[in-house]
Short mmCIF file of C-alpha atoms in Angstrom, two decimals:
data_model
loop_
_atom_site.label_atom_id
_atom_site.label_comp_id
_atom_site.label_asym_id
_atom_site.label_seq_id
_atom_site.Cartn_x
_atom_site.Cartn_y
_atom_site.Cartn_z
CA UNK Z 1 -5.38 -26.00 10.62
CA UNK Z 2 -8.58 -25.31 9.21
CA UNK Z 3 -9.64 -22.38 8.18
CA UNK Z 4 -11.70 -19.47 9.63
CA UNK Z 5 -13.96 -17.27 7.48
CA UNK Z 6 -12.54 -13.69 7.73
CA UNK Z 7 -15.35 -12.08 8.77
CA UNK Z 8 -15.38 -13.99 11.35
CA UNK Z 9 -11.97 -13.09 12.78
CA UNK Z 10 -13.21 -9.42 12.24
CA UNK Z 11 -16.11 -10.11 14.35
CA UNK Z 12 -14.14 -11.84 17.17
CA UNK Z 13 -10.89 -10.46 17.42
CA UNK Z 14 -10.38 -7.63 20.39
CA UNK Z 15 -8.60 -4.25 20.23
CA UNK Z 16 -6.71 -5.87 23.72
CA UNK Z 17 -5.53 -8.38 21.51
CA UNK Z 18 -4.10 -7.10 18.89
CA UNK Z 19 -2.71 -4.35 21.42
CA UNK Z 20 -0.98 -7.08 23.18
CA UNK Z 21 0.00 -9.43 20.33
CA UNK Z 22 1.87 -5.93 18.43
CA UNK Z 23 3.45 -5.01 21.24
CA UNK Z 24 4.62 -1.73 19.71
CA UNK Z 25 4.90 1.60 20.56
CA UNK Z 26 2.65 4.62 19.24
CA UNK Z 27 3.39 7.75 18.17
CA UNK Z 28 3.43 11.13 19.83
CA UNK Z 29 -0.14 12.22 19.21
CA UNK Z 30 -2.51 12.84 16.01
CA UNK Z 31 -2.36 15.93 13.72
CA UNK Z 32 -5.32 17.11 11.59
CA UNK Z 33 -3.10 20.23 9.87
CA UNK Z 34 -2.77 18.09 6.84
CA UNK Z 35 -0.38 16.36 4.87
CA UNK Z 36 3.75 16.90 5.73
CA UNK Z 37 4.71 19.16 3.26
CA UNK Z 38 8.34 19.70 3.06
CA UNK Z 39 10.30 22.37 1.43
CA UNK Z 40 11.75 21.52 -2.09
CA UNK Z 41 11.33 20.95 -5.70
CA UNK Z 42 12.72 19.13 -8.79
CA UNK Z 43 15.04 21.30 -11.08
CA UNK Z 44 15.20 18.92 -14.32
CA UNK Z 45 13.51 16.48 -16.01
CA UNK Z 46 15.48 13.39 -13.93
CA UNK Z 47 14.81 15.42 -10.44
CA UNK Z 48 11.09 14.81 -10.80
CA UNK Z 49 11.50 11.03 -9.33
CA UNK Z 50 13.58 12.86 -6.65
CA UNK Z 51 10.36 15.47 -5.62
CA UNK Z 52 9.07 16.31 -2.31
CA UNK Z 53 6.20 18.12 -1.81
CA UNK Z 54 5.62 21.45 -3.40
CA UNK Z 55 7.51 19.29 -6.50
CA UNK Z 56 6.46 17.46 -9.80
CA UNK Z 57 5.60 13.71 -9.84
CA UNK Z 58 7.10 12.33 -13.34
CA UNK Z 59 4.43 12.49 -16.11
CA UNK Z 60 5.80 9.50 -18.11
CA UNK Z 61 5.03 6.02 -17.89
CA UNK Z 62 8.17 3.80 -17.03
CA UNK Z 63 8.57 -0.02 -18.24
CA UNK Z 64 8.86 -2.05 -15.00
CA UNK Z 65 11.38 -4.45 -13.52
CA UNK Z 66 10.65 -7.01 -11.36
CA UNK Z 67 13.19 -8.52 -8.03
CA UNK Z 68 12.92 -11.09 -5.70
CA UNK Z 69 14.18 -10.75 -2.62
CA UNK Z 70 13.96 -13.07 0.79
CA UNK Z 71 14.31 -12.21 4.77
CA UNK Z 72 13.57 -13.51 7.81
CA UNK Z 73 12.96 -11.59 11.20
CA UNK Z 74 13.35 -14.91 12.91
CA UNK Z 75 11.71 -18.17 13.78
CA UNK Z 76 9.44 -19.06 11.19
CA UNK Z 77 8.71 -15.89 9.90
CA UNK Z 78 10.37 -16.27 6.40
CA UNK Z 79 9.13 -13.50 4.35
CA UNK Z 80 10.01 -13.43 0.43
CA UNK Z 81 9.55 -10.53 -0.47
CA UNK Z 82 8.69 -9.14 -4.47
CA UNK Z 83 9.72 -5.70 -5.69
CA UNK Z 84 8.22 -4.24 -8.84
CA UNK Z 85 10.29 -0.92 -9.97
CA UNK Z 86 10.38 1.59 -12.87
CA UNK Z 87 13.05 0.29 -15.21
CA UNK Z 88 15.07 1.79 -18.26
CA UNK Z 89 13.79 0.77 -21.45
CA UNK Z 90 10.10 1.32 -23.43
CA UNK Z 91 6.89 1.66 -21.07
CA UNK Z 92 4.32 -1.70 -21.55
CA UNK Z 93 5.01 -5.25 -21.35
CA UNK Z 94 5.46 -7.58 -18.84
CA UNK Z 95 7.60 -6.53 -15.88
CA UNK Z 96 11.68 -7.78 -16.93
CA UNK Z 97 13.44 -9.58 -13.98
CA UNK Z 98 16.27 -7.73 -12.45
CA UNK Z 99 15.68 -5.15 -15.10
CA UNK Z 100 18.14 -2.01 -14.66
CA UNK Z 101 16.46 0.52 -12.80
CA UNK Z 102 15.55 3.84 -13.99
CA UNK Z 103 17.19 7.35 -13.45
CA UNK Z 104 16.10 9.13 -10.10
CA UNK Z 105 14.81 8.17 -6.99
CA UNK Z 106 11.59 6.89 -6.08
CA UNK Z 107 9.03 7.08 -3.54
CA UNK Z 108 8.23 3.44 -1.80
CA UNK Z 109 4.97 1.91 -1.56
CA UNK Z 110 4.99 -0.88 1.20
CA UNK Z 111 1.89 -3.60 -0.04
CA UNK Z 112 0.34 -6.31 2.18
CA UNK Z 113 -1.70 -9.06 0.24
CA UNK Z 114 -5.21 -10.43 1.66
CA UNK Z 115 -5.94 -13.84 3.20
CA UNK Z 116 -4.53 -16.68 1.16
CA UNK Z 117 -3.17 -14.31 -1.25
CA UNK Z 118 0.46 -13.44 -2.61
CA UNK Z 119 1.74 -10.56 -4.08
CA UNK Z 120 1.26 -11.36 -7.68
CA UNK Z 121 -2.58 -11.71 -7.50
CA UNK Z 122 -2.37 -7.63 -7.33
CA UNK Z 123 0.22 -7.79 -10.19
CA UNK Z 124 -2.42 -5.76 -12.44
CA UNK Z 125 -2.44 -2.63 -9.66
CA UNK Z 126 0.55 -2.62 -8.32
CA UNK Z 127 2.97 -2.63 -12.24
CA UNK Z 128 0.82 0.51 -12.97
CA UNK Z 129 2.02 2.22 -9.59
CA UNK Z 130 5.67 1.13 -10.55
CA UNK Z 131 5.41 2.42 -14.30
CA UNK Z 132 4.23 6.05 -12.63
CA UNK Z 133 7.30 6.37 -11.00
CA UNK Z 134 6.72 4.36 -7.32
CA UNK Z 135 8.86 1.25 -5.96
CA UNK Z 136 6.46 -1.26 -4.60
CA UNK Z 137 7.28 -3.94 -2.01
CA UNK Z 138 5.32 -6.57 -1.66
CA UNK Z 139 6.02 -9.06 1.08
CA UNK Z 140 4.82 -12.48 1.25
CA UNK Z 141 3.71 -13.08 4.67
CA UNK Z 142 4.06 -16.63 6.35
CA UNK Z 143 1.28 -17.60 8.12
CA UNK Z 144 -1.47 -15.71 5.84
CA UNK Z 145 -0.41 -16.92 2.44
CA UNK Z 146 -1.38 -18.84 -0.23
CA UNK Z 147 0.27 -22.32 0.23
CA UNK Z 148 1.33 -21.26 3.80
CA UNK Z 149 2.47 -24.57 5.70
CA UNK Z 150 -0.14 -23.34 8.32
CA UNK Z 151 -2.94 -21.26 7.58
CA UNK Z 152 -3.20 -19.00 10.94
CA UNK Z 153 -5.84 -15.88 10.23
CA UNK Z 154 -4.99 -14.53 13.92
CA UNK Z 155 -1.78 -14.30 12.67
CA UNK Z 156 -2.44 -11.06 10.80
CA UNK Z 157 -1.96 -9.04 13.69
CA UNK Z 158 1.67 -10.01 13.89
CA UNK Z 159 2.01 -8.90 10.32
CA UNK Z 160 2.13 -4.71 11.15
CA UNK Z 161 5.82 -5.75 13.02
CA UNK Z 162 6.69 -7.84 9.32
CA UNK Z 163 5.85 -4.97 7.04
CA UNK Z 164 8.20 -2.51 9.01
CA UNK Z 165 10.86 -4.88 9.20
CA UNK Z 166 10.63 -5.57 5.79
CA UNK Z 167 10.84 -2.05 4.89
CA UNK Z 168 13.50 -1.22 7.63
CA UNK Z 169 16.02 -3.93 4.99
CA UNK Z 170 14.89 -2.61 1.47
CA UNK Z 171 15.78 1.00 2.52
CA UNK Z 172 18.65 -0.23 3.27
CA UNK Z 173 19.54 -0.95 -0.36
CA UNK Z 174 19.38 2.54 -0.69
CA UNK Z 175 23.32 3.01 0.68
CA UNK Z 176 24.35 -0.72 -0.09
CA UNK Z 177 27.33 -0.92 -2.10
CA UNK Z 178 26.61 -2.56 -5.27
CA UNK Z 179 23.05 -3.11 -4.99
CA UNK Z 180 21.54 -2.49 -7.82
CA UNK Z 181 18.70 -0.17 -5.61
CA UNK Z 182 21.51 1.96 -4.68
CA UNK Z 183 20.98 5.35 -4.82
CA UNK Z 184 17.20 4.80 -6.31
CA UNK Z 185 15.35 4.75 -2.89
CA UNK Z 186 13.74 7.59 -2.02
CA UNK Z 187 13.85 6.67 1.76
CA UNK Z 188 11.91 9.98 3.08
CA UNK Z 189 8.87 9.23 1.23
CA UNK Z 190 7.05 5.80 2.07
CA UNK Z 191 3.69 4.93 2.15
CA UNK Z 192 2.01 1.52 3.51
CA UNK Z 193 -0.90 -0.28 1.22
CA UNK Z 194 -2.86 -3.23 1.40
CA UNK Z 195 -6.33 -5.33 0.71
CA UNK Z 196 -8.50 -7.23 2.95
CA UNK Z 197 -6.16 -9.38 5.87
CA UNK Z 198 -3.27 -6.73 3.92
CA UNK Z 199 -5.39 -3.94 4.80
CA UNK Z 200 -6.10 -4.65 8.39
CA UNK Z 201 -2.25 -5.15 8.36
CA UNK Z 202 -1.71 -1.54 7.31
CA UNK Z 203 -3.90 -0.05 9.62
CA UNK Z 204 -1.93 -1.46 12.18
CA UNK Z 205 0.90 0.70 10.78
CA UNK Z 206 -0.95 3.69 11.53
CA UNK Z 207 -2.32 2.50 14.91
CA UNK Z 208 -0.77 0.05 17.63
CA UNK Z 209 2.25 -0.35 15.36
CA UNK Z 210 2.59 3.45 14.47
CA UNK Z 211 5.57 3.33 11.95
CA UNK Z 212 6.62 6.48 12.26
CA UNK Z 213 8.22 6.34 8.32
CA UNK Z 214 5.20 6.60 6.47
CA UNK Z 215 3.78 9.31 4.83
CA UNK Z 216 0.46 7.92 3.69
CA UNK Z 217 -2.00 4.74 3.42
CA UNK Z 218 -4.12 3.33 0.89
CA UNK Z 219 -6.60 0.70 2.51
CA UNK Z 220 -8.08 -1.82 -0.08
CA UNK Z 221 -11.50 -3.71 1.67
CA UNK Z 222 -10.03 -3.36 4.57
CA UNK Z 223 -11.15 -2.73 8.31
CA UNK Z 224 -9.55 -2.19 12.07
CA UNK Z 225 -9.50 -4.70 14.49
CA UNK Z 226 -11.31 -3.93 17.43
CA UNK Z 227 -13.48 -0.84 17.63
CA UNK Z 228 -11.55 0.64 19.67
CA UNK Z 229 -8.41 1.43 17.19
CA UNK Z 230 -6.68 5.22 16.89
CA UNK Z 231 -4.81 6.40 14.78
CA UNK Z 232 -1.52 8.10 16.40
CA UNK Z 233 1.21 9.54 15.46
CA UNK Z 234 1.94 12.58 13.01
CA UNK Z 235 -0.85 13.16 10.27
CA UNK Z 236 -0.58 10.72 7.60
CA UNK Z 237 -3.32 11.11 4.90
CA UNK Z 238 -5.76 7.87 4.10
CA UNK Z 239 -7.51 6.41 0.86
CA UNK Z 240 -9.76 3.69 1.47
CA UNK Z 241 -11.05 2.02 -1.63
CA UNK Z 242 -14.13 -0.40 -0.72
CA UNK Z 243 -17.16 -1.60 -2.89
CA UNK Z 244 -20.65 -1.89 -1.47
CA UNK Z 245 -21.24 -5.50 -2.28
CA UNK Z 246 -18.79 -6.44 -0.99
CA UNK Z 247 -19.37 -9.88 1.61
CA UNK Z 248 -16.38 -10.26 3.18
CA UNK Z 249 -14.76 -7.17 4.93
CA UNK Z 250 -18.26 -5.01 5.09
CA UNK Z 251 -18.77 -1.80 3.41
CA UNK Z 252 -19.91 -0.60 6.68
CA UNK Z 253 -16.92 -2.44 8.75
CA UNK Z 254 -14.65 -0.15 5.96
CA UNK Z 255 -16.94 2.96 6.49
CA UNK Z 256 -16.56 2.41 9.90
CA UNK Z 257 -12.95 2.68 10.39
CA UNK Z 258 -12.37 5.57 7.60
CA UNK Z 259 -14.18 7.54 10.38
CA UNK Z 260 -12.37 7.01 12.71
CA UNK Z 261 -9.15 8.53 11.04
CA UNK Z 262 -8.16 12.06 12.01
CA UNK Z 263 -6.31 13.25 8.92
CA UNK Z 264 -6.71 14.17 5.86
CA UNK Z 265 -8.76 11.17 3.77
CA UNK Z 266 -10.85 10.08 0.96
CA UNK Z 267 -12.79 7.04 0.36
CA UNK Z 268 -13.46 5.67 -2.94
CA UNK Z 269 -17.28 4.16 -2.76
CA UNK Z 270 -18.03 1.11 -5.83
CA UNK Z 271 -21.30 0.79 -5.74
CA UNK Z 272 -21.04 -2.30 -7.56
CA UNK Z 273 -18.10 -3.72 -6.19
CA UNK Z 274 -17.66 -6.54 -4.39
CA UNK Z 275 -14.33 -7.53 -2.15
CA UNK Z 276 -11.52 -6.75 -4.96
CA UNK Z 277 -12.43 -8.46 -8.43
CA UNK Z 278 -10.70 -5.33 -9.94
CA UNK Z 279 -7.87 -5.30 -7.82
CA UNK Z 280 -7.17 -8.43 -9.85
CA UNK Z 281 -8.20 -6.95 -13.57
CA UNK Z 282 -11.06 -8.61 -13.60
CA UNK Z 283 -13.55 -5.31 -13.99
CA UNK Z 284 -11.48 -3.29 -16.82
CA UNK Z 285 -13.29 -0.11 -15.75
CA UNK Z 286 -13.23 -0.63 -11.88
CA UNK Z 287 -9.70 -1.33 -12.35
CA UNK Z 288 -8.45 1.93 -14.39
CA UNK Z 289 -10.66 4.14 -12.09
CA UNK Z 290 -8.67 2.56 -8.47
CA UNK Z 291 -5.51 2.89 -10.68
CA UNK Z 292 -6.07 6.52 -11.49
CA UNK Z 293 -7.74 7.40 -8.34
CA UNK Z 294 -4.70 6.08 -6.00
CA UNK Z 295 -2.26 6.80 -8.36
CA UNK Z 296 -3.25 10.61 -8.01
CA UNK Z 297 -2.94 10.10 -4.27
CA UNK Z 298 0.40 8.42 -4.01
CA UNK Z 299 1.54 11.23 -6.67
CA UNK Z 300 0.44 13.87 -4.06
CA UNK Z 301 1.12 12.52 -1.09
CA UNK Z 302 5.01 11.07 -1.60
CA UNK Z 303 6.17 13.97 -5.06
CA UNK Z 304 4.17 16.37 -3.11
CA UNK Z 305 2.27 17.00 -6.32
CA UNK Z 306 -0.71 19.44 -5.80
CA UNK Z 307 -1.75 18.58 -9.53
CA UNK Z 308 -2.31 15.29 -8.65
CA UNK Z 309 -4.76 16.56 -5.74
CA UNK Z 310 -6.47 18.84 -8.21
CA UNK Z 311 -6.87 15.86 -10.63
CA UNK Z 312 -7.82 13.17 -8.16
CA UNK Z 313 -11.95 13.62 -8.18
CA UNK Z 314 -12.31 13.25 -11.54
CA UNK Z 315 -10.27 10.34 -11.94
CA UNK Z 316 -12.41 8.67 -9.10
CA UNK Z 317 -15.66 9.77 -10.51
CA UNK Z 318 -14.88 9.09 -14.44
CA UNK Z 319 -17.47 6.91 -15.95
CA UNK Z 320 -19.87 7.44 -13.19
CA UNK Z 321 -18.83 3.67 -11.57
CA UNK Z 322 -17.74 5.79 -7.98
CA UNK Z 323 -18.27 8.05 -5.84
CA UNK Z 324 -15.82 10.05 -3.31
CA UNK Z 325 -15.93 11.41 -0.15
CA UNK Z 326 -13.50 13.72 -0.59
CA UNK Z 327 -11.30 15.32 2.77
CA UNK Z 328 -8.15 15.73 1.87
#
């Protein structure tokens, strides 16, 4: 089919339609009282992947392993599915297939790609979340892809109901026998991430297809569908990342739905940015500033690190390329 410019479909698609097309539940109401914050901390060195909040995200930078995995929820709705990891062995270098995975258990990071896009465009982001200490799984979804037999942009809205599924069978790993993810999971601390089409997709998480799981979002040029959209369910705090030039999900369309969320939140202002050249490594600089920035937030918001919190302005602010609006 041919395809429809973005914007457009942001334009033109209806908050009764996605509504309708999700056909999930919400949640039980919204929370302003701030992040969950439950009791515990690490003991050891090795506990620190294991943290919760009030606890110690690890310091060190892990090497990263790379695994494929494939499901389907039915139909045509084949979703392969990549999984980059902390590993054993020395930090740097390409990520190692099947790589053994490193001592502890780590928080999950749930990432949805943008129109025509697959999970290893974001390769450059999403190996420096894995090598400080977070599991990220990256489906590939079927009708939105790169190379996608069909190319259906309406389709995104079924992609909230994907992304939980898909997360519903990698947490599974966690108690498989013999998988090599056994006992590396750390189930109770999940957060949902994504850019552009991915970012829609993971507003939809915390919206008409509340998934009750996650503890936090990162949204990458992203916007709501329909301007009618609420957030429900328990508080789960928000990043949005968005640059000002950017001509394809609007600053303002971003701005827009950042407002509208009731939690705790930040959003991460390029001036100079346009719709994700450095979620790709192609601005050095704009890169290592989103790195640092949500890598501070993730470290809070799933090891319960209120270093991380502490550290997070600066690292959005270094070298004077953003600003932040700062709530959390």
């Amino acid at each position: 089919m041919r395809r429809q410019p973005f914007r457009a479909v942001l334009a033109g698609a209806t908050v009764a339609t996605t509504l309708a097309v999700l056909g999930c539940s919400s949640g039980s109401g919204s929370s302003a009282a701030g992040p969950p914050r439950p009791s515990g901390s690490p003991t050891s060195a090795s506990d620190a992947a294991t943290a919760t909040p009030g606890g110690v995200a690890p310091s060190r930078r892990f090497a990263v392993g790379r695994r494929e995995l494939t499901y389907n929820r039915g139909g045509d709705r084949r979703l392969p599915v990549t999984v980059w990891y902390p590993a054993k062995g020395a930090a740097g270098g390409s990520p190692q297939r099947n790589a053994r995975v490193a001592d502890g258990r780590f928080p999950v990071v749930l990432f949805s790609h943008g129109l025509t896009g697959r999970p290893s465009d974001y390769r450059a982001l999403l190996t420096r979340w894995s090598a400080a200490g977070f599991m990220v799984v990256a489906p590939t979804y079927p009708h939105t892809s790169r190379g996608a037999s069909e190319l259906e942009v309406l389709d995104v809205v079924n992609q909230p109901a994907d992304a939980s599924y898909v997360l519903t069978r990698v947490l599974a790993l966690a108690g498989a026998a013999d998988d090599p993810f056994r006992g590396h999971l750390a189930v109770d601390r999940v957060a949902a991430a994504g850019h552009s089409a991915g970012g829609v997709t993971t507003i939809g998480l915390f919206t008409a297809g509340r998934d009750a799981r996650l503890d936090a979002g990162i949204v990458l040029a992203g916007t709501a569908l329909g301007v009618g959209t609420t957030f429900s369910g328990s508080a789960a705090p928000q990043l949005f990342v968005h640059g000002e030039l950017d001509d394809v999900v609007s600053y303002q369309a971003g701005k827009a739905a950042y407002d509208r969320v009731p939690w705790p939140k930040a959003m991460l202002t390029l001036p100079d940015g346009d719709h994700g050249g450095a979620l790709r490594g192609s601005d050095e600089r704009a890169l290592d500033v989103v790195t640092g920035t949500t890598v501070e937030f993730l470290r809070w918001t799933l090891y319960g690190d209120a270093r991380a919190l502490r550290r997070l302005p600066a690292q959005a602010t270094r070298g004077g390329l953003a600003t932040l609006d700062d709530r959390l």
